[in-house]
Short mmCIF file of C-alpha atoms (C1' of nucleotides) in Angstrom, two decimals:
data_model
loop_
_atom_site.label_atom_id
_atom_site.label_comp_id
_atom_site.label_asym_id
_atom_site.label_seq_id
_atom_site.Cartn_x
_atom_site.Cartn_y
_atom_site.Cartn_z
CA MET Q 1 -27.21 -131.15 -7.50
CA LYS Q 2 -30.29 -130.05 -5.13
CA PRO Q 3 -29.14 -128.60 -2.20
CA GLU Q 4 -30.28 -130.06 0.99
CA ILE Q 5 -32.82 -128.83 3.26
CA ILE Q 6 -32.23 -127.81 7.09
CA PRO Q 7 -34.97 -130.21 8.68
CA ASN Q 8 -35.50 -128.35 11.95
CA ILE Q 9 -35.37 -124.42 10.64
CA SER Q 10 -38.10 -122.91 8.39
CA VAL Q 11 -39.11 -119.70 7.50
CA ASP Q 12 -43.06 -118.69 7.46
CA CYS Q 13 -44.17 -115.64 5.46
CA VAL Q 14 -47.33 -113.41 6.54
CA ILE Q 15 -48.47 -111.81 3.69
CA PHE Q 16 -50.75 -108.89 4.22
CA GLY Q 17 -52.43 -107.63 1.47
CA PHE Q 18 -54.60 -104.51 1.19
CA ASP Q 19 -57.53 -104.65 -0.81
CA ASN Q 20 -58.34 -101.19 -1.93
CA ALA Q 21 -61.81 -101.91 -3.10
CA THR Q 22 -63.02 -103.36 -0.11
CA LYS Q 23 -61.02 -101.49 2.57
CA SER Q 24 -59.74 -104.73 3.86
CA LEU Q 25 -56.53 -106.12 5.15
CA ASN Q 26 -56.27 -109.50 4.15
CA VAL Q 27 -53.62 -112.29 4.67
CA LEU Q 28 -52.97 -114.72 2.23
CA LEU Q 29 -53.37 -118.59 3.08
CA ILE Q 30 -52.68 -121.61 1.29
CA GLU Q 31 -54.62 -125.09 1.97
CA ARG Q 32 -53.07 -127.74 4.00
CA VAL Q 33 -55.08 -131.01 2.89
CA LEU Q 34 -53.61 -134.90 3.37
CA LYS Q 35 -56.07 -137.72 2.50
CA LEU Q 36 -54.89 -141.22 3.38
CA GLU Q 37 -54.31 -143.51 0.67
CA ASN Q 38 -57.40 -145.65 0.59
CA THR Q 39 -60.00 -143.32 1.25
CA GLN Q 40 -61.21 -139.48 0.42
CA ASN Q 41 -61.29 -138.44 4.07
CA ALA Q 42 -58.76 -135.82 4.73
CA VAL Q 43 -57.16 -136.19 8.00
CA VAL Q 44 -55.65 -132.69 7.60
CA ASN Q 45 -57.57 -130.12 6.04
CA ASP Q 46 -57.11 -126.74 7.19
CA TYR Q 47 -55.10 -123.27 5.97
CA VAL Q 48 -51.48 -122.43 6.71
CA LEU Q 49 -49.00 -119.61 5.85
CA LYS Q 50 -46.64 -120.42 2.90
CA GLY Q 51 -43.26 -121.21 4.62
CA PHE Q 52 -40.52 -123.61 3.68
CA HIS Q 53 -37.41 -124.82 5.26
CA THR Q 54 -34.20 -123.27 4.68
CA TYR Q 55 -31.56 -124.69 2.34
CA GLU Q 56 -28.02 -125.38 3.52
CA ASN Q 57 -26.32 -122.89 1.20
CA GLU Q 58 -29.00 -119.97 2.08
CA THR Q 59 -29.36 -117.09 4.40
CA ILE Q 60 -32.65 -116.98 6.15
CA ASP Q 61 -33.63 -113.60 3.98
CA GLU Q 62 -33.13 -115.50 1.14
CA THR Q 63 -35.49 -118.80 2.10
CA ALA Q 64 -38.19 -115.82 2.72
CA ASN Q 65 -37.29 -114.43 -1.02
CA ARG Q 66 -37.36 -117.64 -2.48
CA VAL Q 67 -40.88 -118.73 -0.84
CA LEU Q 68 -41.89 -115.32 -1.60
CA LYS Q 69 -41.39 -115.96 -5.59
CA GLU Q 70 -42.68 -119.26 -5.39
CA LEU Q 71 -45.80 -118.35 -4.43
CA THR Q 72 -46.67 -115.00 -5.73
CA GLY Q 73 -43.86 -114.51 -8.84
CA LEU Q 74 -42.61 -111.58 -7.17
CA ASP Q 75 -39.39 -110.11 -6.20
CA ASN Q 76 -38.35 -107.23 -3.89
CA LEU Q 77 -41.27 -106.95 -1.66
CA TYR Q 78 -41.11 -105.21 1.66
CA LYS Q 79 -40.48 -107.63 4.09
CA LYS Q 80 -39.69 -107.66 7.81
CA GLN Q 81 -38.23 -110.40 10.08
CA PHE Q 82 -40.33 -109.90 13.10
CA ASN Q 83 -40.29 -112.96 15.30
CA VAL Q 84 -38.60 -116.43 15.73
CA PHE Q 85 -41.09 -119.19 16.88
CA GLY Q 86 -39.29 -121.78 18.61
CA ASP Q 87 -41.62 -123.41 21.08
CA PRO Q 88 -40.30 -127.26 21.40
CA ASN Q 89 -44.15 -128.36 21.25
CA ARG Q 90 -45.16 -125.98 18.81
CA LEU Q 91 -45.94 -128.74 16.20
CA LYS Q 92 -46.66 -131.27 18.56
CA ASN Q 93 -50.26 -131.60 18.20
CA GLU Q 94 -51.55 -134.49 16.29
CA LYS Q 95 -52.17 -133.11 12.74
CA ASP Q 96 -48.93 -131.19 12.93
CA VAL Q 97 -46.88 -134.53 13.84
CA ILE Q 98 -48.61 -136.18 10.75
CA TRP Q 99 -48.05 -133.49 8.57
CA ALA Q 100 -44.45 -133.03 9.62
CA GLN Q 101 -43.88 -137.14 8.87
CA SER Q 102 -45.62 -136.62 5.69
CA GLU Q 103 -43.24 -133.60 4.65
CA HIS Q 104 -40.12 -135.21 5.92
CA PHE Q 105 -39.16 -132.34 8.34
CA SER Q 106 -38.45 -132.41 11.71
CA ASP Q 107 -41.29 -131.68 14.10
CA ARG Q 108 -38.79 -129.50 16.55
CA THR Q 109 -38.72 -126.87 14.06
CA ILE Q 110 -38.15 -123.76 14.69
CA THR Q 111 -39.59 -120.80 12.45
CA ILE Q 112 -38.40 -117.42 11.29
CA ALA Q 113 -41.52 -115.23 10.71
CA TYR Q 114 -41.62 -112.54 8.40
CA TYR Q 115 -44.21 -110.21 7.46
CA ILE Q 116 -44.75 -108.98 3.88
CA LEU Q 117 -46.78 -105.94 2.56
CA LEU Q 118 -48.48 -105.57 -0.91
CA PRO Q 119 -51.47 -104.47 -2.79
CA THR Q 120 -53.65 -107.39 -3.07
CA ASP Q 121 -54.24 -107.66 -6.59
CA VAL Q 122 -50.63 -107.66 -7.43
CA VAL Q 123 -50.62 -111.12 -6.54
CA GLN Q 124 -51.80 -113.98 -8.91
CA THR Q 125 -54.00 -116.19 -6.93
CA LYS Q 126 -54.34 -118.83 -9.60
CA SER Q 127 -50.81 -120.13 -8.94
CA LYS Q 128 -50.29 -124.09 -8.16
CA PHE Q 129 -50.71 -123.63 -4.45
CA ASN Q 130 -54.19 -121.79 -4.84
CA PRO Q 131 -53.72 -119.50 -2.26
CA GLN Q 132 -56.49 -117.49 -0.98
CA TRP Q 133 -57.02 -114.07 0.58
CA PHE Q 134 -58.58 -113.92 4.27
CA PRO Q 135 -59.51 -110.72 5.91
CA VAL Q 136 -57.06 -110.19 9.07
CA ASN Q 137 -59.88 -110.58 11.40
CA GLN Q 138 -62.16 -113.56 10.25
CA LEU Q 139 -59.17 -115.95 9.67
CA PRO Q 140 -60.06 -119.61 8.80
CA GLN Q 141 -59.01 -122.72 10.94
CA LEU Q 142 -55.20 -122.73 10.90
CA GLY Q 143 -52.88 -125.28 11.14
CA PHE Q 144 -49.55 -125.34 13.45
CA ASP Q 145 -49.09 -122.47 15.53
CA HIS Q 146 -50.19 -119.87 12.74
CA LYS Q 147 -52.73 -118.04 14.29
CA LYS Q 148 -50.32 -116.92 16.82
CA ILE Q 149 -47.88 -116.02 14.31
CA ILE Q 150 -50.23 -113.74 12.51
CA ALA Q 151 -51.65 -112.37 15.38
CA GLU Q 152 -48.08 -111.26 16.56
CA ALA Q 153 -47.36 -109.93 12.99
CA TYR Q 154 -50.38 -107.77 13.13
CA ALA Q 155 -49.24 -106.51 16.21
CA ASP Q 156 -46.04 -105.53 15.30
CA LEU Q 157 -47.42 -104.29 11.72
CA LYS Q 158 -49.50 -101.91 13.54
CA GLU Q 159 -46.74 -100.72 15.62
CA ASP Q 160 -44.57 -99.85 12.93
CA ALA Q 161 -47.07 -98.39 10.64
CA LEU Q 162 -47.00 -95.44 12.91
CA SER Q 163 -43.69 -94.18 12.83
CA LYS Q 164 -42.43 -96.04 9.48
CA PRO Q 165 -43.40 -95.36 6.04
CA ILE Q 166 -44.57 -98.96 5.35
CA VAL Q 167 -48.11 -98.20 4.44
CA PHE Q 168 -47.22 -97.01 1.10
CA GLU Q 169 -46.49 -100.71 0.60
CA LEU Q 170 -49.87 -101.61 0.79
CA LEU Q 171 -50.92 -99.33 -1.88
CA ALA Q 172 -50.59 -99.11 -5.85
CA ASP Q 173 -47.50 -96.83 -6.68
CA LYS Q 174 -50.00 -93.77 -7.57
CA PHE Q 175 -52.61 -93.35 -5.06
CA THR Q 176 -55.12 -90.89 -3.65
CA ILE Q 177 -54.91 -89.21 0.18
CA LYS Q 178 -58.29 -90.98 0.54
CA ASP Q 179 -56.52 -94.13 -0.15
CA LEU Q 180 -53.79 -93.52 2.29
CA GLN Q 181 -56.09 -92.44 5.18
CA ASP Q 182 -58.51 -95.86 4.31
CA ALA Q 183 -55.44 -97.88 4.75
CA TYR Q 184 -54.01 -96.18 7.90
CA GLU Q 185 -57.85 -96.78 9.66
CA THR Q 186 -58.31 -100.27 8.38
CA ILE Q 187 -54.83 -101.28 9.90
CA LEU Q 188 -55.33 -99.20 13.33
CA GLY Q 189 -58.77 -99.75 13.75
CA VAL Q 190 -59.42 -95.94 13.94
CA GLU Q 191 -61.04 -93.20 12.28
CA ILE Q 192 -59.00 -90.10 11.28
CA ASP Q 193 -59.88 -86.80 10.97
CA ASN Q 194 -59.73 -86.11 7.25
CA ARG Q 195 -58.78 -82.52 7.12
CA ASN Q 196 -56.01 -82.98 9.56
CA PHE Q 197 -54.60 -86.14 8.08
CA ARG Q 198 -54.95 -84.50 4.59
CA ARG Q 199 -53.10 -81.37 5.74
CA LYS Q 200 -50.32 -83.60 7.68
CA LEU Q 201 -49.68 -85.65 4.74
CA ILE Q 202 -49.69 -83.14 1.78
CA THR Q 203 -46.90 -81.21 3.47
CA LYS Q 204 -44.46 -84.30 3.61
CA LYS Q 205 -41.67 -83.77 0.87
CA TYR Q 206 -41.86 -87.23 -0.18
CA ILE Q 207 -45.78 -87.56 -0.46
CA ILE Q 208 -45.42 -85.93 -4.32
CA ALA Q 209 -48.69 -84.98 -6.42
CA LEU Q 210 -48.63 -86.31 -9.76
CA ASP Q 211 -49.82 -84.52 -12.93
CA GLU Q 212 -52.59 -87.03 -12.78
CA LYS Q 213 -55.93 -87.81 -11.47
CA GLN Q 214 -58.46 -90.54 -10.97
CA VAL Q 215 -60.15 -91.89 -14.19
CA GLY Q 216 -63.44 -93.78 -14.25
CA VAL Q 217 -65.01 -92.20 -11.32
CA SER Q 218 -68.64 -90.79 -11.61
CA LYS Q 219 -67.51 -87.97 -9.33
CA LYS Q 220 -64.89 -85.13 -8.78
CA PRO Q 221 -61.82 -87.35 -9.19
CA SER Q 222 -59.10 -86.95 -6.85
CA GLN Q 223 -55.35 -86.14 -7.18
CA LEU Q 224 -52.99 -89.00 -7.53
CA TYR Q 225 -49.74 -89.13 -5.55
CA MET Q 226 -46.51 -91.04 -5.10
CA PHE Q 227 -44.46 -91.95 -2.36
CA SER Q 228 -40.68 -91.45 -3.13
CA LYS Q 229 -38.56 -93.30 -1.06
CA ASP Q 230 -35.47 -91.61 -2.29
CA VAL Q 231 -36.73 -88.06 -0.76
CA TYR Q 232 -37.49 -89.92 2.13
CA GLN Q 233 -34.29 -91.13 2.90
CA LYS Q 234 -32.73 -87.96 2.18
CA ILE Q 235 -34.67 -86.00 4.49
CA TYR Q 236 -34.83 -88.37 6.88
CA LYS Q 237 -32.81 -86.63 9.73
CA GLU Q 238 -32.42 -88.85 12.91
CA SER Q 239 -34.53 -86.31 14.82
CA TYR Q 240 -33.49 -87.74 18.49
CA LEU Q 241 -37.31 -86.69 19.53
CA ILE Q 242 -37.53 -88.67 22.84
CA ASN Q 243 -41.25 -89.88 22.73
CA ILE Q 244 -41.99 -91.96 25.41
CA MET J 1 -30.73 -137.17 31.93
CA LYS J 2 -29.27 -134.13 30.39
CA PRO J 3 -31.06 -132.64 27.32
CA GLU J 4 -29.57 -132.86 24.08
CA ILE J 5 -28.43 -129.30 22.72
CA ILE J 6 -29.73 -128.66 19.03
CA PRO J 7 -26.53 -128.51 17.10
CA ASN J 8 -27.48 -125.97 14.59
CA ILE J 9 -29.52 -123.23 16.52
CA SER J 10 -28.16 -120.74 18.93
CA VAL J 11 -28.90 -117.87 21.10
CA ASP J 12 -26.20 -115.05 21.50
CA CYS J 13 -26.99 -112.33 24.00
CA VAL J 14 -25.64 -108.65 23.59
CA ILE J 15 -25.42 -107.81 27.08
CA PHE J 16 -25.40 -103.75 27.22
CA GLY J 17 -24.50 -101.91 30.61
CA PHE J 18 -24.55 -98.82 31.30
CA ASP J 19 -21.76 -97.51 33.81
CA ASN J 20 -23.38 -94.32 35.51
CA ALA J 21 -20.10 -93.22 37.24
CA THR J 22 -18.04 -92.85 33.42
CA LYS J 23 -21.24 -92.21 31.58
CA SER J 24 -20.39 -95.19 29.23
CA LEU J 25 -22.45 -97.80 27.53
CA ASN J 26 -20.61 -101.12 27.81
CA VAL J 27 -20.81 -104.76 26.49
CA LEU J 28 -20.39 -107.82 28.46
CA LEU J 29 -18.00 -110.00 26.59
CA ILE J 30 -16.04 -113.36 27.40
CA GLU J 31 -12.84 -114.56 26.27
CA ARG J 32 -12.40 -117.42 23.65
CA VAL J 33 -9.13 -119.02 23.92
CA LEU J 34 -7.99 -122.30 22.36
CA LYS J 35 -4.70 -123.58 23.07
CA LEU J 36 -2.82 -126.77 21.18
CA GLU J 37 -2.38 -129.72 23.46
CA ASN J 38 1.39 -129.48 22.59
CA THR J 39 1.92 -125.79 22.93
CA GLN J 40 1.17 -122.48 25.06
CA ASN J 41 0.60 -120.98 21.78
CA ALA J 42 -3.41 -119.92 21.35
CA VAL J 43 -4.83 -120.86 18.08
CA VAL J 44 -7.77 -118.99 18.70
CA ASN J 45 -7.85 -115.93 21.38
CA ASP J 46 -10.24 -113.18 20.94
CA TYR J 47 -13.88 -112.20 22.57
CA VAL J 48 -17.02 -113.10 22.13
CA LEU J 49 -20.42 -112.69 23.11
CA LYS J 50 -22.51 -115.20 25.58
CA GLY J 51 -24.29 -117.55 23.70
CA PHE J 52 -25.33 -121.18 23.91
CA HIS J 53 -27.16 -123.74 21.83
CA THR J 54 -30.75 -124.11 22.59
CA TYR J 55 -31.61 -127.61 24.20
CA GLU J 56 -34.41 -129.85 22.49
CA ASN J 57 -36.86 -129.26 25.16
CA GLU J 58 -36.16 -125.45 25.20
CA THR J 59 -38.13 -122.49 24.00
CA ILE J 60 -35.49 -119.63 22.66
CA ASP J 61 -36.71 -117.53 25.27
CA GLU J 62 -35.55 -119.99 27.79
CA THR J 63 -32.17 -120.54 26.51
CA ALA J 64 -31.53 -116.83 26.45
CA ASN J 65 -32.63 -116.76 30.12
CA ARG J 66 -30.57 -119.57 30.95
CA VAL J 67 -27.67 -118.73 29.12
CA LEU J 68 -28.08 -115.11 30.96
CA LYS J 69 -28.77 -116.63 34.48
CA GLU J 70 -25.37 -118.88 34.01
CA LEU J 71 -22.94 -115.60 33.29
CA THR J 72 -24.91 -113.11 35.48
CA GLY J 73 -26.75 -114.96 38.30
CA LEU J 74 -29.76 -112.60 37.38
CA ASP J 75 -33.29 -113.26 36.34
CA ASN J 76 -36.08 -111.41 34.94
CA LEU J 77 -33.75 -109.03 33.12
CA TYR J 78 -35.22 -106.82 30.34
CA LYS J 79 -34.05 -108.37 26.77
CA LYS J 80 -35.20 -108.13 23.08
CA GLN J 81 -34.93 -110.54 20.22
CA PHE J 82 -33.89 -108.48 17.66
CA ASN J 83 -32.73 -110.18 14.72
CA VAL J 84 -31.63 -113.52 13.54
CA PHE J 85 -28.26 -114.40 11.87
CA GLY J 86 -28.16 -117.20 9.19
CA ASP J 87 -25.66 -116.59 6.83
CA PRO J 88 -24.44 -120.15 5.73
CA ASN J 89 -20.91 -118.66 5.66
CA ARG J 90 -21.24 -116.64 9.22
CA LEU J 91 -19.01 -119.61 11.07
CA LYS J 92 -16.78 -120.27 8.19
CA ASN J 93 -13.67 -118.43 8.87
CA GLU J 94 -10.62 -120.64 10.08
CA LYS J 95 -10.80 -120.05 13.91
CA ASP J 96 -14.87 -120.24 14.08
CA VAL J 97 -14.35 -123.79 12.23
CA ILE J 98 -11.72 -124.81 14.70
CA TRP J 99 -13.87 -123.42 17.40
CA ALA J 100 -17.20 -125.07 16.45
CA GLN J 101 -15.20 -128.56 16.05
CA SER J 102 -13.91 -128.15 19.61
CA GLU J 103 -17.38 -127.34 20.89
CA HIS J 104 -19.20 -130.12 18.88
CA PHE J 105 -21.63 -127.85 17.12
CA SER J 106 -22.50 -126.99 13.62
CA ASP J 107 -20.55 -124.36 11.55
CA ARG J 108 -24.02 -124.22 9.92
CA THR J 109 -25.58 -122.86 13.23
CA ILE J 110 -27.81 -120.22 12.68
CA THR J 111 -28.31 -117.79 15.84
CA ILE J 112 -31.12 -115.96 17.49
CA ALA J 113 -29.82 -112.61 18.86
CA TYR J 114 -30.93 -110.91 21.85
CA TYR J 115 -29.92 -107.83 23.57
CA ILE J 116 -30.26 -107.12 27.14
CA LEU J 117 -30.06 -103.89 29.39
CA LEU J 118 -28.76 -103.37 32.56
CA PRO J 119 -26.61 -101.09 34.96
CA THR J 120 -23.46 -102.51 34.76
CA ASP J 121 -22.73 -102.93 38.40
CA VAL J 122 -25.71 -105.62 39.18
CA VAL J 123 -23.17 -108.03 37.29
CA GLN J 124 -20.60 -109.92 39.44
CA THR J 125 -17.60 -109.97 36.93
CA LYS J 126 -15.81 -112.56 38.80
CA SER J 127 -18.02 -115.46 37.52
CA LYS J 128 -16.18 -118.54 35.95
CA PHE J 129 -16.69 -117.11 32.39
CA ASN J 130 -14.58 -114.00 33.92
CA PRO J 131 -16.62 -111.79 31.59
CA GLN J 132 -15.42 -108.23 30.79
CA TRP J 133 -17.00 -104.81 29.79
CA PHE J 134 -15.80 -102.99 26.68
CA PRO J 135 -17.32 -99.76 25.64
CA VAL J 136 -19.60 -100.34 22.72
CA ASN J 137 -17.50 -97.94 20.78
CA GLN J 138 -14.27 -99.66 21.93
CA LEU J 139 -14.39 -103.07 20.92
CA PRO J 140 -11.82 -105.85 20.82
CA GLN J 141 -11.32 -108.28 18.49
CA LEU J 142 -14.27 -110.53 18.09
CA GLY J 143 -14.99 -113.67 16.99
CA PHE J 144 -17.45 -114.95 14.55
CA ASP J 145 -20.02 -112.67 13.45
CA HIS J 146 -20.17 -110.81 16.69
CA LYS J 147 -18.90 -107.60 15.75
CA LYS J 148 -21.67 -107.15 12.97
CA ILE J 149 -24.55 -108.45 15.63
CA ILE J 150 -23.23 -105.86 18.39
CA ALA J 151 -23.88 -103.20 15.81
CA GLU J 152 -27.17 -104.52 14.60
CA ALA J 153 -27.88 -104.48 18.30
CA TYR J 154 -26.87 -100.98 19.43
CA ALA J 155 -28.84 -99.67 16.50
CA ASP J 156 -32.01 -101.20 17.32
CA LEU J 157 -31.40 -100.40 20.88
CA LYS J 158 -31.02 -96.44 19.46
CA GLU J 159 -34.08 -96.36 17.91
CA ASP J 160 -36.32 -98.01 20.65
CA ALA J 161 -34.84 -95.72 23.14
CA LEU J 162 -36.46 -92.93 21.27
CA SER J 163 -40.17 -94.35 21.58
CA LYS J 164 -39.95 -97.12 24.50
CA PRO J 165 -39.03 -96.54 28.43
CA ILE J 166 -36.35 -99.00 28.02
CA VAL J 167 -33.47 -96.45 28.89
CA PHE J 168 -34.58 -97.14 32.89
CA GLU J 169 -33.62 -100.47 32.33
CA LEU J 170 -29.94 -99.34 32.14
CA LEU J 171 -30.36 -97.17 35.45
CA ALA J 172 -30.78 -98.08 39.03
CA ASP J 173 -34.24 -98.49 40.69
CA LYS J 174 -33.66 -94.91 42.22
CA PHE J 175 -31.98 -92.18 39.79
CA THR J 176 -31.97 -88.66 39.15
CA ILE J 177 -33.05 -86.60 36.12
CA LYS J 178 -29.67 -86.06 35.43
CA ASP J 179 -28.91 -89.69 35.47
CA LEU J 180 -31.33 -90.04 32.70
CA GLN J 181 -30.30 -87.54 30.75
CA ASP J 182 -26.77 -88.44 30.78
CA ALA J 183 -28.14 -91.99 29.41
CA TYR J 184 -29.77 -90.54 26.87
CA GLU J 185 -27.08 -88.69 25.57
CA THR J 186 -24.70 -91.52 25.77
CA ILE J 187 -26.91 -93.89 23.80
CA LEU J 188 -27.89 -91.66 21.19
CA GLY J 189 -24.39 -89.81 20.93
CA VAL J 190 -26.47 -86.24 21.24
CA GLU J 191 -26.41 -83.15 23.32
CA ILE J 192 -29.74 -82.34 25.09
CA ASP J 193 -31.22 -79.11 26.25
CA ASN J 194 -31.12 -80.01 30.51
CA ARG J 195 -34.08 -77.54 30.93
CA ASN J 196 -35.97 -78.66 28.23
CA PHE J 197 -35.24 -82.47 29.00
CA ARG J 198 -36.01 -81.95 32.67
CA ARG J 199 -39.62 -80.56 32.25
CA LYS J 200 -40.52 -82.92 29.59
CA LEU J 201 -39.70 -85.59 31.94
CA ILE J 202 -40.89 -84.86 35.12
CA THR J 203 -43.94 -83.89 33.78
CA LYS J 204 -44.61 -87.99 33.02
CA LYS J 205 -46.88 -89.53 35.65
CA TYR J 206 -44.95 -92.67 35.66
CA ILE J 207 -42.00 -90.91 36.54
CA ILE J 208 -42.33 -90.51 40.26
CA ALA J 209 -40.33 -88.29 42.83
CA LEU J 210 -39.23 -90.09 45.74
CA ASP J 211 -39.18 -88.46 49.30
CA GLU J 212 -35.65 -89.20 49.18
CA LYS J 213 -32.28 -87.43 47.86
CA GLN J 214 -28.63 -88.12 46.89
CA VAL J 215 -26.50 -88.90 49.79
CA GLY J 216 -22.34 -88.37 49.79
CA VAL J 217 -22.30 -85.79 47.42
CA SER J 218 -20.53 -82.89 48.27
CA LYS J 219 -22.88 -79.98 46.58
CA LYS J 220 -26.86 -79.74 46.58
CA PRO J 221 -27.97 -83.27 46.43
CA SER J 222 -30.27 -84.21 43.90
CA GLN J 223 -34.01 -85.55 43.88
CA LEU J 224 -34.11 -89.18 43.30
CA TYR J 225 -36.94 -90.43 41.10
CA MET J 226 -38.11 -93.84 40.02
CA PHE J 227 -40.08 -95.20 36.95
CA SER J 228 -43.45 -96.97 37.50
CA LYS J 229 -44.13 -99.78 34.94
CA ASP J 230 -47.25 -100.15 36.26
CA VAL J 231 -48.42 -96.62 35.92
CA TYR J 232 -47.00 -96.37 32.60
CA GLN J 233 -48.76 -99.27 30.85
CA LYS J 234 -52.20 -97.86 32.49
CA ILE J 235 -51.84 -94.57 30.88
CA TYR J 236 -50.26 -95.87 28.03
CA LYS J 237 -52.91 -95.21 25.71
CA GLU J 238 -52.40 -96.31 21.83
CA SER J 239 -52.14 -92.89 21.00
CA TYR J 240 -52.45 -93.87 17.00
CA LEU J 241 -50.39 -90.32 16.35
CA ILE J 242 -49.14 -91.17 12.79
CA ASN J 243 -45.33 -89.81 13.20
CA ILE J 244 -43.69 -90.59 9.47
"C1'" DA Z 1 -21.09 -66.11 57.33
"C1'" DT Z 2 -19.39 -66.83 52.56
"C1'" DA Z 3 -17.87 -69.39 48.74
"C1'" DT Z 4 -19.03 -73.23 45.79
"C1'" DA Z 5 -20.81 -75.75 42.22
"C1'" DA Z 6 -24.62 -78.52 40.50
"C1'" DA Z 7 -29.74 -78.75 40.96
"C1'" DA Z 8 -33.66 -76.27 39.53
"C1'" DT Z 9 -36.46 -73.48 37.54
"C1'" DG Z 10 -38.81 -69.47 33.88
"C1'" DT Z 11 -40.21 -67.16 29.72
"C1'" DT Z 12 -40.95 -66.39 24.90
"C1'" DA Z 13 -41.29 -67.64 20.19
"C1'" DT Z 14 -42.25 -71.25 17.15
"C1'" DA Z 15 -44.25 -75.17 15.11
"C1'" DA Z 16 -47.71 -79.26 15.57
"C1'" DA Z 17 -51.73 -81.07 16.94
"C1'" DT Z 18 -56.87 -80.91 17.38
"C1'" DA Z 19 -61.37 -79.88 16.52
"C1'" DC Z 20 -64.67 -78.03 13.97
"C1'" DG Z 21 -67.68 -76.31 8.57
"C1'" DT Z 22 -67.79 -74.76 4.02
"C1'" DT Z 23 -66.20 -74.33 -0.63
"C1'" DT Z 24 -64.78 -76.47 -5.13
"C1'" DA Z 25 -65.14 -79.35 -9.25
"C1'" DA Z 26 -66.34 -82.88 -11.85
"C1'" DT Z 27 -70.10 -85.99 -13.67
"C1'" DT Z 28 -75.07 -87.24 -14.17
"C1'" DA Z 29 -79.73 -86.35 -14.71
"C1'" DA Z 30 -83.00 -83.01 -16.00
"C1'" DT D 1 -77.87 -75.72 -20.87
"C1'" DT D 2 -78.38 -75.96 -16.58
"C1'" DA D 3 -79.36 -77.57 -12.45
"C1'" DA D 4 -78.43 -81.49 -8.95
"C1'" DT D 5 -75.33 -84.93 -6.68
"C1'" DT D 6 -71.45 -86.27 -4.08
"C1'" DA D 7 -66.66 -86.70 -2.94
"C1'" DA D 8 -62.54 -83.51 -3.20
"C1'" DA D 9 -60.41 -79.96 -1.08
"C1'" DC D 10 -59.42 -76.17 1.84
"C1'" DG D 11 -59.37 -72.62 6.45
"C1'" DT D 12 -59.38 -70.89 11.23
"C1'" DA D 13 -59.06 -70.73 15.96
"C1'" DT D 14 -57.47 -73.05 20.11
"C1'" DT D 15 -54.50 -76.12 22.69
"C1'" DT D 16 -50.15 -78.37 23.22
"C1'" DA D 17 -45.69 -79.46 22.42
"C1'" DT D 18 -40.78 -78.19 21.37
"C1'" DA D 19 -36.68 -75.13 21.04
"C1'" DA D 20 -34.02 -71.88 22.61
"C1'" DC D 21 -32.42 -69.09 25.70
"C1'" DA D 22 -30.22 -67.20 31.49
"C1'" DT D 23 -31.05 -67.10 36.27
"C1'" DT D 24 -31.94 -68.92 41.22
"C1'" DT D 25 -31.82 -71.82 44.67
"C1'" DT D 26 -29.73 -74.76 48.29
"C1'" DA D 27 -26.72 -78.25 50.52
"C1'" DT D 28 -21.74 -78.68 51.67
"C1'" DA D 29 -17.48 -77.23 52.58
"C1'" DT D 30 -14.40 -73.35 53.78
#
DNA sequence: ATATAAAATGTTATAAATACGTTTAATTAA
DNA sequence: TTAATTAAACGTATTTATAACATTTTATAT
């Protein structure tokens, strides 16, 4: 017996992917298209975040995991529940009402929003949902209040990136210091001195040099590193350094 | 016409109050008592956070503001929405089910949890809800999953206190540097060198010395300061200092 | 006038951040 | 084989911040 959905509670996932080749921070969106029965004209045709309503027997985190698995095939992704969107009018514009009716959920749905971090190339974009990557600064027309949700997710990501080791989640397991710096520069929108950045990062005990270098590059290949979450958690002393 | 409540969505408020006289970080709780009709024996008798279900026409923030106004008579309190509690079994123990039935809400309610910061003495504890302060480390028997909610709120407060100017919310408008240090020490559970703390804080431009000293003390009265949110926001340059 | 007690201040050593140019090493072209 | 190319990798001096520690100041009470 299939579990029932809770018609007024959903989860939406802002999936951030970092494309290391183009140095672009992207968001994964799916198309929302609704055509009338007798015509080919789409009454709704835009993009939205992947989301779904919570089932009666699920926690909110489980809903998020289910949605992510469905879209990407992946488990154990880094995710953060960063805000709740519960404005009574958030789904009250015409297209959203039509959509809610066609999908049988309440247009007084509150959504619990997560953001997810991964490297773009781990996602199979040939899934049945036909997801597409868009640079976070060049988004298409978005349905519901998803423009706002993405903006808030990005603001939260910028803030967290400064104090938590989450940028590693956007890179492959093996990365160069340059890759890491590029990721920071793209996310924060700033330039960083490469000498100071390098010195600072390679002295961290949880950033570990591998016995391996880049292959297939036409110039001096660079050293590969990995991030050790274990080491990080061990040496993470709560420093109690007040920094206001 | 009274607005309808949404029976499965609520807000709970962890109200933190700092008692400057006893140097104690407290949580404001209300009693939850349910007596059977024919007897004086209470079937439910414990403490809970103040909360309430969301109305159809409210945002989540408005629900929180309404709940806070109702309990404390106050507006414009510092509040942060820090997590959502949506485990399907979170209200499924016997007492909670009885309570949910008596109050006509769903025992599959998800709650959006906020914490609030204020000095204890701004709250009139003689309100009809008879709220009581308990030290955060000596809480009474708690209903629902409120023990867990408070623990997570406190963890989040500790973290935010290190990087955001929120400790001021726990003090009166005029405070001494000693008051500020005491608040930090209590919240973080650490001792801080007063010479270094004082130097660091009084050099901040948003901590402003007033033309005023403590009165009614039997020893050298100390200088009073205020926190200027305006100045803070003006000089708050996003420093982009990576600190992982 | 003196005692009291908390408020307020100072110095030195170490560590971290910033601002800069130069050297190194692997690949590719001559 | 040698030289040119180009990104990777490294160094130093200056400034700023933190950490560790003891003494002086000042309003009130005696």
